[in-house]
Short mmCIF file of C-alpha atoms in Angstrom, two decimals:
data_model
loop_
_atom_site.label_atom_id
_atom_site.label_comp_id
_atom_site.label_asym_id
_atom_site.label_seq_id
_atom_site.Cartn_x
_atom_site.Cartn_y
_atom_site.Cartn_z
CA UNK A 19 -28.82 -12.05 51.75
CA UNK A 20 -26.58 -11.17 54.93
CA UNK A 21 -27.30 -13.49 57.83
CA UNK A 22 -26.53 -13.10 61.52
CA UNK A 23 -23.71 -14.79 63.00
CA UNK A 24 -24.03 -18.60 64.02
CA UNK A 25 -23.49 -20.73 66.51
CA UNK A 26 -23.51 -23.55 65.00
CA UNK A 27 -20.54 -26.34 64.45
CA UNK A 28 -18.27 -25.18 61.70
CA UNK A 29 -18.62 -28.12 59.86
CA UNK A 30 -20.14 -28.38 56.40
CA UNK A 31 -22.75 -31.55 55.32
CA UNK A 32 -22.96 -32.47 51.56
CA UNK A 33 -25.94 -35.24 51.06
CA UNK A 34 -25.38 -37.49 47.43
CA UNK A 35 -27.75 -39.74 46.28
CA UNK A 36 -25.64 -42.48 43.83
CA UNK A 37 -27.56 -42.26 40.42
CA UNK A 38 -25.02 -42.92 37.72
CA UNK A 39 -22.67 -45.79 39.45
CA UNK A 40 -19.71 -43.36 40.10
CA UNK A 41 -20.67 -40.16 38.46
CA UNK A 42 -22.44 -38.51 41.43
CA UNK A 43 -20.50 -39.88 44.00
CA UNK A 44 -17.16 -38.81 41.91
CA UNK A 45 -18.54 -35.04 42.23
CA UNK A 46 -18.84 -34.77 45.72
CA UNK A 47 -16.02 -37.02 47.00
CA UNK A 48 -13.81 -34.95 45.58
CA UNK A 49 -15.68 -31.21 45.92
CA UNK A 50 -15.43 -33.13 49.91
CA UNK A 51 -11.64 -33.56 49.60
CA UNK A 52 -11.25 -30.65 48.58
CA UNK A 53 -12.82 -28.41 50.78
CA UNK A 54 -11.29 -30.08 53.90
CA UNK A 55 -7.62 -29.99 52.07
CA UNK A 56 -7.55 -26.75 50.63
CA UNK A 57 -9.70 -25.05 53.12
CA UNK A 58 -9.40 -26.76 56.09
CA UNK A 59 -13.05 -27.04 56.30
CA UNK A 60 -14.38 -30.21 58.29
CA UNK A 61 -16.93 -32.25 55.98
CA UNK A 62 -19.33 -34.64 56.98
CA UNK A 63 -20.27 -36.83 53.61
CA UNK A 64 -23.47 -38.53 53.34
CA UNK A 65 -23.97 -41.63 51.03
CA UNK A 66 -26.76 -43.40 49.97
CA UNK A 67 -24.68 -46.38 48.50
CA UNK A 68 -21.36 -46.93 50.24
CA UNK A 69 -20.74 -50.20 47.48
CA UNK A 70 -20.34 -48.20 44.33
CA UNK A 71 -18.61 -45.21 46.48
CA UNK A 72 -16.08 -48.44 47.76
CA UNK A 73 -15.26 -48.97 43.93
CA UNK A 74 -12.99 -45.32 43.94
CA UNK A 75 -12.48 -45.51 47.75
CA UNK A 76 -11.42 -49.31 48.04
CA UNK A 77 -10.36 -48.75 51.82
CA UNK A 78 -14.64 -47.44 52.83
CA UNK A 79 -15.99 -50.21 54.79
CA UNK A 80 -19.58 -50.47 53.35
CA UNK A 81 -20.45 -52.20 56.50
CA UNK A 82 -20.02 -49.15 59.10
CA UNK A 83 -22.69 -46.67 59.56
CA UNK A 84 -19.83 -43.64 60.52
CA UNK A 85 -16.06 -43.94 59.18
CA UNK A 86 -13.72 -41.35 59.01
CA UNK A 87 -11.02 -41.07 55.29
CA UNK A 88 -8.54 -38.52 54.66
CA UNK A 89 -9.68 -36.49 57.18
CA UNK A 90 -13.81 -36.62 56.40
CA UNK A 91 -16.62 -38.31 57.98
CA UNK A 92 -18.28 -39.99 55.58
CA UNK A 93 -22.24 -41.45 57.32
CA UNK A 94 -24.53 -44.32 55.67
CA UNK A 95 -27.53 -42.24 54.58
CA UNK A 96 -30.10 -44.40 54.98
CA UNK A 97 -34.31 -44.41 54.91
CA UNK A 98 -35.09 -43.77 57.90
CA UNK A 99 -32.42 -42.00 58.69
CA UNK A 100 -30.47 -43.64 61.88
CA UNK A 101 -28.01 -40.95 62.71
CA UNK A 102 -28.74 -37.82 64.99
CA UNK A 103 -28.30 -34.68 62.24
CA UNK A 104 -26.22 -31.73 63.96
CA UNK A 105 -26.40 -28.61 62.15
CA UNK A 106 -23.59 -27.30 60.29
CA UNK A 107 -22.46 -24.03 58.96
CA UNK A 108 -23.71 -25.36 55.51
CA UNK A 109 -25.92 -27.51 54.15
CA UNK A 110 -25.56 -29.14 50.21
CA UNK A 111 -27.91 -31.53 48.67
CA UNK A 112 -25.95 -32.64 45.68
CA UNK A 113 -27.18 -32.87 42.78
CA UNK A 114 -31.29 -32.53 43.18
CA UNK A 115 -31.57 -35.01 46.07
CA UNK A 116 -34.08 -34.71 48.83
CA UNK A 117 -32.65 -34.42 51.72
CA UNK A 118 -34.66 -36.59 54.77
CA UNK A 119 -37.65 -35.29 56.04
CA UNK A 120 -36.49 -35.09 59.91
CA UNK A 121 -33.12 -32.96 58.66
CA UNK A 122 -36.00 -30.51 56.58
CA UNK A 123 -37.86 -30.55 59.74
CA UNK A 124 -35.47 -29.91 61.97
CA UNK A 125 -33.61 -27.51 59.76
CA UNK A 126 -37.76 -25.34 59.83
CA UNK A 127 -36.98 -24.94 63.46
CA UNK A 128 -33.53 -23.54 64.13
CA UNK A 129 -33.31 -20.06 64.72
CA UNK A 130 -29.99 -19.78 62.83
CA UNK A 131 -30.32 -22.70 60.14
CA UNK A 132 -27.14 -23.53 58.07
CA UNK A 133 -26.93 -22.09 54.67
CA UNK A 134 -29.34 -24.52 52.60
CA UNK A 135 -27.44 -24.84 48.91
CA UNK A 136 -28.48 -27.16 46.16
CA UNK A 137 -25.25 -28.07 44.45
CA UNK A 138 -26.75 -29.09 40.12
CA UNK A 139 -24.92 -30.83 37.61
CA UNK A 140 -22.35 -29.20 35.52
CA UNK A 141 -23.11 -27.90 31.99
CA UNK A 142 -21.85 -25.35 29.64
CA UNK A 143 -25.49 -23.97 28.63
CA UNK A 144 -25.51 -20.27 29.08
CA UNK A 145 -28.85 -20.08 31.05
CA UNK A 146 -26.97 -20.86 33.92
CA UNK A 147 -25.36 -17.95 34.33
CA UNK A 148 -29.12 -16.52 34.87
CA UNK A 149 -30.17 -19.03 37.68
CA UNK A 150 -26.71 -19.11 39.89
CA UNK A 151 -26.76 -17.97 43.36
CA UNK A 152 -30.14 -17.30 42.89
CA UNK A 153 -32.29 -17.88 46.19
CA UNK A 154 -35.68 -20.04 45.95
CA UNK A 155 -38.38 -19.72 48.84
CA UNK A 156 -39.64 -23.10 49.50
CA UNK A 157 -43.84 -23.45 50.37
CA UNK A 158 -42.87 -23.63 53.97
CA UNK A 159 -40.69 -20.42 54.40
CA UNK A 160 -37.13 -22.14 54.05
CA UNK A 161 -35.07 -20.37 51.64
CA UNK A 162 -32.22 -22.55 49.35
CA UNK A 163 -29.77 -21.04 46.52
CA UNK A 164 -28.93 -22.44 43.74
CA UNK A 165 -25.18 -23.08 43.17
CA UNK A 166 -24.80 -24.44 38.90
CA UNK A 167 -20.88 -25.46 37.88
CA UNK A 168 -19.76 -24.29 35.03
CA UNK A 169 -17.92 -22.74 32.69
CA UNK A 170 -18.59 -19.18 32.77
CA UNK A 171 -17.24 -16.46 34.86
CA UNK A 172 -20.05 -15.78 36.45
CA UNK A 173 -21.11 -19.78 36.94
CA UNK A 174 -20.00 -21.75 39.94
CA UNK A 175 -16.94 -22.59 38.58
CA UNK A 176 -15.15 -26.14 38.17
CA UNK A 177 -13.61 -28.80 40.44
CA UNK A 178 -10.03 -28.32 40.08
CA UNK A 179 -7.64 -28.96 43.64
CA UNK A 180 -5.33 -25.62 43.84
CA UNK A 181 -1.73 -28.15 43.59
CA UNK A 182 -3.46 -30.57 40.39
CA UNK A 183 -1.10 -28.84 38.22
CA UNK A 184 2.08 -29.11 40.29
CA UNK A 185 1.43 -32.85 41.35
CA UNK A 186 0.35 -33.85 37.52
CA UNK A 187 3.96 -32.53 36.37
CA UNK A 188 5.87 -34.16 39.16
CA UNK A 189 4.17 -37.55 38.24
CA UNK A 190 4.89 -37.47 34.62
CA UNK A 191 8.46 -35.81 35.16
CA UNK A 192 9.10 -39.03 37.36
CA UNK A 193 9.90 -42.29 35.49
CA UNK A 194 10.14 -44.40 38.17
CA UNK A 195 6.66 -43.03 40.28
CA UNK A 196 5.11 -44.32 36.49
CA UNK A 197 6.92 -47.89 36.72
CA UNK A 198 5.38 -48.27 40.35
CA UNK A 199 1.93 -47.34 39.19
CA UNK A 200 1.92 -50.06 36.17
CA UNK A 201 3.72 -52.98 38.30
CA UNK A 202 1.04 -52.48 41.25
CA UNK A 203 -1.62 -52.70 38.37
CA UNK A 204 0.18 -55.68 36.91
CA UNK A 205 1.11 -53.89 33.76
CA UNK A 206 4.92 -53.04 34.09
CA UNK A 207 5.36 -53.59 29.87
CA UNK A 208 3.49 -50.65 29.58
CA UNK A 209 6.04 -48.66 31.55
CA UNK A 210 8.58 -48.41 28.42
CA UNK A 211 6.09 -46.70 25.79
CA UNK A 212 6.79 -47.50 22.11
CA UNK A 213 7.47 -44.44 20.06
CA UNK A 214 4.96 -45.36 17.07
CA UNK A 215 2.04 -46.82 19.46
CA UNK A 216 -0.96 -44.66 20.82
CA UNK A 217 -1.92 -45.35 24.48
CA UNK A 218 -5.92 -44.49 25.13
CA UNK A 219 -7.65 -45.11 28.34
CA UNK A 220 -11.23 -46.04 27.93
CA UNK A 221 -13.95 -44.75 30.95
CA UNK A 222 -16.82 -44.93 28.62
CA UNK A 223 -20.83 -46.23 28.07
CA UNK A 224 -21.24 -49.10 25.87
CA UNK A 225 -21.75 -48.07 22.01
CA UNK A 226 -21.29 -49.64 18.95
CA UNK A 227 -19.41 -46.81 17.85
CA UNK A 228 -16.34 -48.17 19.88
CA UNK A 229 -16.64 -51.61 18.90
CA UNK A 230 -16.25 -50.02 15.22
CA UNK A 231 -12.94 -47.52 16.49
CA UNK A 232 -11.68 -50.76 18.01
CA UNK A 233 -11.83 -53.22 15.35
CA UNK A 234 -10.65 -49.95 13.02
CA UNK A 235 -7.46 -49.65 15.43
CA UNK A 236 -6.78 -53.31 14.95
CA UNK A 237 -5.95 -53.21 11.39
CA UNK A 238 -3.68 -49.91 11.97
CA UNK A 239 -0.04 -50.22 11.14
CA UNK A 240 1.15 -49.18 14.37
CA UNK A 241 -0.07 -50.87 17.74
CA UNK A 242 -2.82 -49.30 19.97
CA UNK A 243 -2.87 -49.82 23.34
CA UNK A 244 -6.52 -49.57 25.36
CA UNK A 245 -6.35 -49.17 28.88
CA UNK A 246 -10.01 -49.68 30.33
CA UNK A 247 -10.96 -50.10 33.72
CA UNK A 248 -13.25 -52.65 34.50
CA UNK A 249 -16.51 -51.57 33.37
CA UNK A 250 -18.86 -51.13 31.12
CA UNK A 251 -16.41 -49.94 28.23
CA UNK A 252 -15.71 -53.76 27.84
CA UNK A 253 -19.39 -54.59 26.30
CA UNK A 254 -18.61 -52.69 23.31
CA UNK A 255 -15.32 -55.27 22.97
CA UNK A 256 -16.75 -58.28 23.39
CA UNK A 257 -15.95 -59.41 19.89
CA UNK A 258 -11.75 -59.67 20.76
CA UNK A 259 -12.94 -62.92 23.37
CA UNK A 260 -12.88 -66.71 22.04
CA UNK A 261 -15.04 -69.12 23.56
CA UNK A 262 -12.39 -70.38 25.20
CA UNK A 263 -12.20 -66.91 27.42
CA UNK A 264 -16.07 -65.93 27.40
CA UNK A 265 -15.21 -62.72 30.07
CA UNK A 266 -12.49 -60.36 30.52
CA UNK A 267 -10.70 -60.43 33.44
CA UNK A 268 -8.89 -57.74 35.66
CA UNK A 269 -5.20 -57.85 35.05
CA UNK A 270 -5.33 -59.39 32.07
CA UNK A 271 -4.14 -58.63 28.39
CA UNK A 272 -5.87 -59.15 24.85
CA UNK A 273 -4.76 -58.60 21.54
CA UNK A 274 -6.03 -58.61 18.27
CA UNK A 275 -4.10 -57.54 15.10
CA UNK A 276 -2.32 -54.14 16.14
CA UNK A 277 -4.85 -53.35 19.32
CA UNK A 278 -3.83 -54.53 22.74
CA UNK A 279 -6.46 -54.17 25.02
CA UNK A 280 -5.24 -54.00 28.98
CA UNK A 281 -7.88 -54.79 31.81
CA UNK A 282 -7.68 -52.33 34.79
CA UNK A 283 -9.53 -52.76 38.30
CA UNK A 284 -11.52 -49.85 39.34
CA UNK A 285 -9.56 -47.71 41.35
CA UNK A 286 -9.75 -44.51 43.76
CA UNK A 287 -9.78 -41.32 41.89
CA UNK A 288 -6.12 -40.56 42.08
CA UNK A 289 -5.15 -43.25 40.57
CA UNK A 290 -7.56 -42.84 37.56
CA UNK A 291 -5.78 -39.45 37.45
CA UNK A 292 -2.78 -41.06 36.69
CA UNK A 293 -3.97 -43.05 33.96
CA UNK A 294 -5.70 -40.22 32.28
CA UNK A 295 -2.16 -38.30 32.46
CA UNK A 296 -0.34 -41.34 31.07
CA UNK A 297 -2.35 -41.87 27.91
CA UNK A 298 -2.00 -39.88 24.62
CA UNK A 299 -5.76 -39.56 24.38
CA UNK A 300 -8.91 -39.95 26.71
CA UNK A 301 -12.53 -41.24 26.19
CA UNK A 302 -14.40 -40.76 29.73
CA UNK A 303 -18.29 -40.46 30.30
CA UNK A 304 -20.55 -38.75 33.21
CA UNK A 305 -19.12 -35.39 34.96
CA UNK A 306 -16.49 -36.36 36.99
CA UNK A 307 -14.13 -37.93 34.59
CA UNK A 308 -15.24 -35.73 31.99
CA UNK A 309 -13.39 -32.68 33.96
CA UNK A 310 -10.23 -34.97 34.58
CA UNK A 311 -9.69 -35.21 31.40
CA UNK A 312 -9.68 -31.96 30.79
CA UNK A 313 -7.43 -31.33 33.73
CA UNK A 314 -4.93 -34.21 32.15
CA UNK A 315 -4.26 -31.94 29.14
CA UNK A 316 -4.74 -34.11 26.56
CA UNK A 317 -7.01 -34.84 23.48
CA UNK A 318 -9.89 -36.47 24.67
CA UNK A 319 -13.76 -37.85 23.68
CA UNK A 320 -16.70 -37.02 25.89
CA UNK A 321 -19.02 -39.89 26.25
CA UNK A 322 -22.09 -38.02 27.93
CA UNK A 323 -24.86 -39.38 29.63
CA UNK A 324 -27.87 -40.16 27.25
CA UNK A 325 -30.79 -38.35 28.18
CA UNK A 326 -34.52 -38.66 26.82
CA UNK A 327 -35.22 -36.14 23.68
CA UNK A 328 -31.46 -35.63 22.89
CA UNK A 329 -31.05 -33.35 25.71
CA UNK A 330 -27.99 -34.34 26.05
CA UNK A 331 -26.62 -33.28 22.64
CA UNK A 332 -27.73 -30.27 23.76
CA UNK A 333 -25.44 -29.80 26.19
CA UNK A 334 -22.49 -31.26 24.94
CA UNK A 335 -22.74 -28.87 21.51
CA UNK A 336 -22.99 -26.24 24.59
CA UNK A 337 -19.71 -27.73 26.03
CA UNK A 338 -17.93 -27.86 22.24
CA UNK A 339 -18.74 -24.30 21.57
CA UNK A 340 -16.92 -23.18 24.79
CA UNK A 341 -14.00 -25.61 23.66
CA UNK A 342 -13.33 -24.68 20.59
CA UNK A 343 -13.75 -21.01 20.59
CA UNK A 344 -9.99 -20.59 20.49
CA UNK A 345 -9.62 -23.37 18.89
CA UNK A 346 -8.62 -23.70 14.93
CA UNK A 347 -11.57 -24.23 12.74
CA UNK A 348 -10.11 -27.46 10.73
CA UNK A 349 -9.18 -29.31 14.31
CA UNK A 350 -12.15 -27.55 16.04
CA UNK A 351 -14.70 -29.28 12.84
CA UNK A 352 -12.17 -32.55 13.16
CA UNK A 353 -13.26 -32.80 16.90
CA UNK A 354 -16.87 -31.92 17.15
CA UNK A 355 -17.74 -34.78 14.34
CA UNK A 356 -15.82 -37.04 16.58
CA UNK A 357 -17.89 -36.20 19.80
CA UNK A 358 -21.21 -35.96 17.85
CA UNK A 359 -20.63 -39.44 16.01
CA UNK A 360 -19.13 -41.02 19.58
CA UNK A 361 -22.28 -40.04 20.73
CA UNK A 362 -25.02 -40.72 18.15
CA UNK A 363 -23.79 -44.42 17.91
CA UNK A 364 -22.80 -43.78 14.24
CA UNK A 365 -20.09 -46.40 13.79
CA UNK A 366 -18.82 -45.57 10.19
CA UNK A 367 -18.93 -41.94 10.54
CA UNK A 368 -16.98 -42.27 14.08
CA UNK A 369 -13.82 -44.03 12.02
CA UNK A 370 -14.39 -41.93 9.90
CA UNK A 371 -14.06 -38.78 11.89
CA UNK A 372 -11.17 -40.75 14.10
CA UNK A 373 -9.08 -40.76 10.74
CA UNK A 374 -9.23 -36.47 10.90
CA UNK A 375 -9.07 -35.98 13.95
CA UNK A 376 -5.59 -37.68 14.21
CA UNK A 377 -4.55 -35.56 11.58
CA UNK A 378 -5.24 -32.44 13.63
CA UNK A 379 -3.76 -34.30 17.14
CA UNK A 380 -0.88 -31.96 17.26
CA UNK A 381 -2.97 -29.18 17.30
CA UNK A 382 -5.92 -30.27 19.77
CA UNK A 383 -3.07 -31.56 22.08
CA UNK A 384 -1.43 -27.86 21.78
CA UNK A 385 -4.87 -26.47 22.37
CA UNK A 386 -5.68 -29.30 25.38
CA UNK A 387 -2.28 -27.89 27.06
CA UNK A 388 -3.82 -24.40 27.20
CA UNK A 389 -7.46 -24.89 28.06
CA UNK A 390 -7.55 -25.36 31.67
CA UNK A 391 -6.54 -21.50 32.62
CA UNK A 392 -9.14 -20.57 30.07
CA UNK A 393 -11.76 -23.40 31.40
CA UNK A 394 -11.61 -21.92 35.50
CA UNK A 395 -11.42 -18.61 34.82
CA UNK A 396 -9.79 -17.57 37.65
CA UNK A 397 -11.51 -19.66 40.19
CA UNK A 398 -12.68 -22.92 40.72
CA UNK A 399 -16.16 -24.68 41.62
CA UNK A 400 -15.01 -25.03 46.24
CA UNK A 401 -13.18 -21.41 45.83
CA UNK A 402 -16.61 -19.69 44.65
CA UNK A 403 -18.07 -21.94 46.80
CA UNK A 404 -15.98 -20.72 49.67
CA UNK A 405 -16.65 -16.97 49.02
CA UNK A 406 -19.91 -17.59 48.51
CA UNK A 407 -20.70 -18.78 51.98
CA UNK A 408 -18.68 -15.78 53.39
CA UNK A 409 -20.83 -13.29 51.54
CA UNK A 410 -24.11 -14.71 52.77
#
């Protein structure tokens, strides 16, 4: 699949429809970070909905058609699309979307067209590994390949910035970088963590199997503290509020019995990094925050996006297998019937799994520790990306 050499600008355009609130938009804003930092490749982002892409970019102006952060351009998509499209080395529709008709159009005519990738959703299902790279020859003569993440070798790889390691051990190693974080969030307590409490940040969907872990963790002997962002993690908690404070509010703190229940504003994406490296364990949903907690090294509960049929069962028991296969079989049992039960709603079977798994946390955090050289495999999701581009 060797093409001639190009004229056209160097710079690479990734389209993203918002489907999922943040999970979409998560993916590519940082895949778009990413490629400018670490490759000093110049990346035009287009968004279909610049409010829920302002909720982990709190300095985008939804109001601006063209804005420039950390270096990338970041364009309104809109229906018709307004801008003028100039070709780029690369083309990426993220995620399934179709891309405007004028930009297929136009993109029939060149003579050199940019390399036409469609970037899927991550999973652990070993078909993948079948269908990457693969070209597909669209009804009008344009060819696309197909580019999967995952967690193969010979998959697309995984999001992971070449310094996350470095930075994530500075952070924690630095008491007083921790203290800053929690007084700009308006939680300085926190900074001093008690030795018998368990700190959990909470990124989930709403399910009646964490109303049951929550109103379990209030009768514990020692304290739990839940650090959710403002979302829809909060449904499931509804039962901690009196009538005399009907809605939570950001900033605020709420206790029942032993849980303590802290109130966080959305925030941009390196700052929900930081949470997920504070707490002891995670419970995050979707793709993006799904990864970060496996980049935090901790323990952590995968709330996946329901899909019709179960399908997505399947391809979280496609994740777990991958997980656990060096994992020990009593803690690698202990964590599945967590996930599953998270997952299937099952409230009594969720506390009941949450009491085993605890007695195996020493051993998935020893195991979380280790995972992420055995997770990228030597290269991650914008470095295969990278060479992948070259070779083509």
């Amino acid at each position: 699949m060797t093409r001639s050499p190009t004229t056209l600008s160097p710079h690479w355009d990734i389209f993203c429809t918002v489907i999922d609130n943040f999970g979409d938009i998560g993916v590519t804003w940082r895949l778009a970070k990413q490629l400018s930092a670490d490759f000093g490749i110049p990346i035009t982002l287009w968004v279909d909905c610049l409010d829920s892409f302002q909720c982990i970019l709190p300095t985008l102006d939804t109001k601006l058609t063209s804005q420039e952060h950390q270096g990338i351009t970041i364009e309104h998509w809109q229906t018709p699309l307004t801008q003028t499209w100039q070709p780029g080395h690369v083309l990426i529709e993220a995620f399934a979307c179709e891309l405007p008709k004028n930009i297929i159009s136009k993109h029939l005519t060149l003579p050199k067209p940019p390399l036409w990738i469609n970037l899927d959703y991550l999973t652990a299902e070993p078909w993948i590994d079948d269908c990457h790279g693969l070209p597909s020859l669209l009804s009008d003569g344009q060819q696309r390949f197909f580019f999967f993440p995952g967690f193969s070798a010979s998959s697309g790889g995984l999001i992971c910035e070449h310094r996350l390691f470095e930075q994530k051990t500075a952070w924690l190693n630095n008491t007083l970088a921790q203290h800053d974080w929690l007084t700009q969030l308006g939680f300085t307590h926190l900074a001093t963590k008690s030795a018998n409490a368990t700190y959990i940040s909470v990124f989930s969907y709403a399910t009646p199997a964490l109303t049951a872990l929550s109103q379990h963790w209030r009768q514990n002997k020692a304290p739990t503290h839940l650090l959710v962002p403002y979302g829809k993690s909060l449904d499931s908690l509804q039962w901690m509020l009196s009538s005399h404070e009907p809605h939570f509010i950001t900033g605020n703190s709420y206790h029942a019995g032993n849980l303590h229940v802290h109130v966080l504003p959305m925030t941009s994406q390196e700052e929900f990094d930081k949470l997920l490296w504070f707490c002891d364990i995670n419970i995050v949903r979707g793709e993006d925050s799904f990864l970060r907690a496996q980049w935090a090294q901790k323990p952590f509960i995968w709330h996946i996006y329901p899909q019709e049929e179960n399908a997505h069962i399947d391809k979280l028991t496609a994740f777990m297998a991958h997980y656990c296969a060096s994992l020990g079989s009593e803690a690698a049992q202990c964590w599945q019937a967590l996930c599953l039960a998270f997952n299937e709603d099952h409230s009594q079977e969720c506390v009941e799994a949450w009491l085993a798994f605890v007695q195996q946390n020493q051993a998935l955090k020893k195991h979380a520790k280790k995972w992420p050289e055995q997770a990228l495999n030597a290269g991650d999701l914008a470095t295969r990306l990278v060479n992948f581009v070259k070779k083509s």
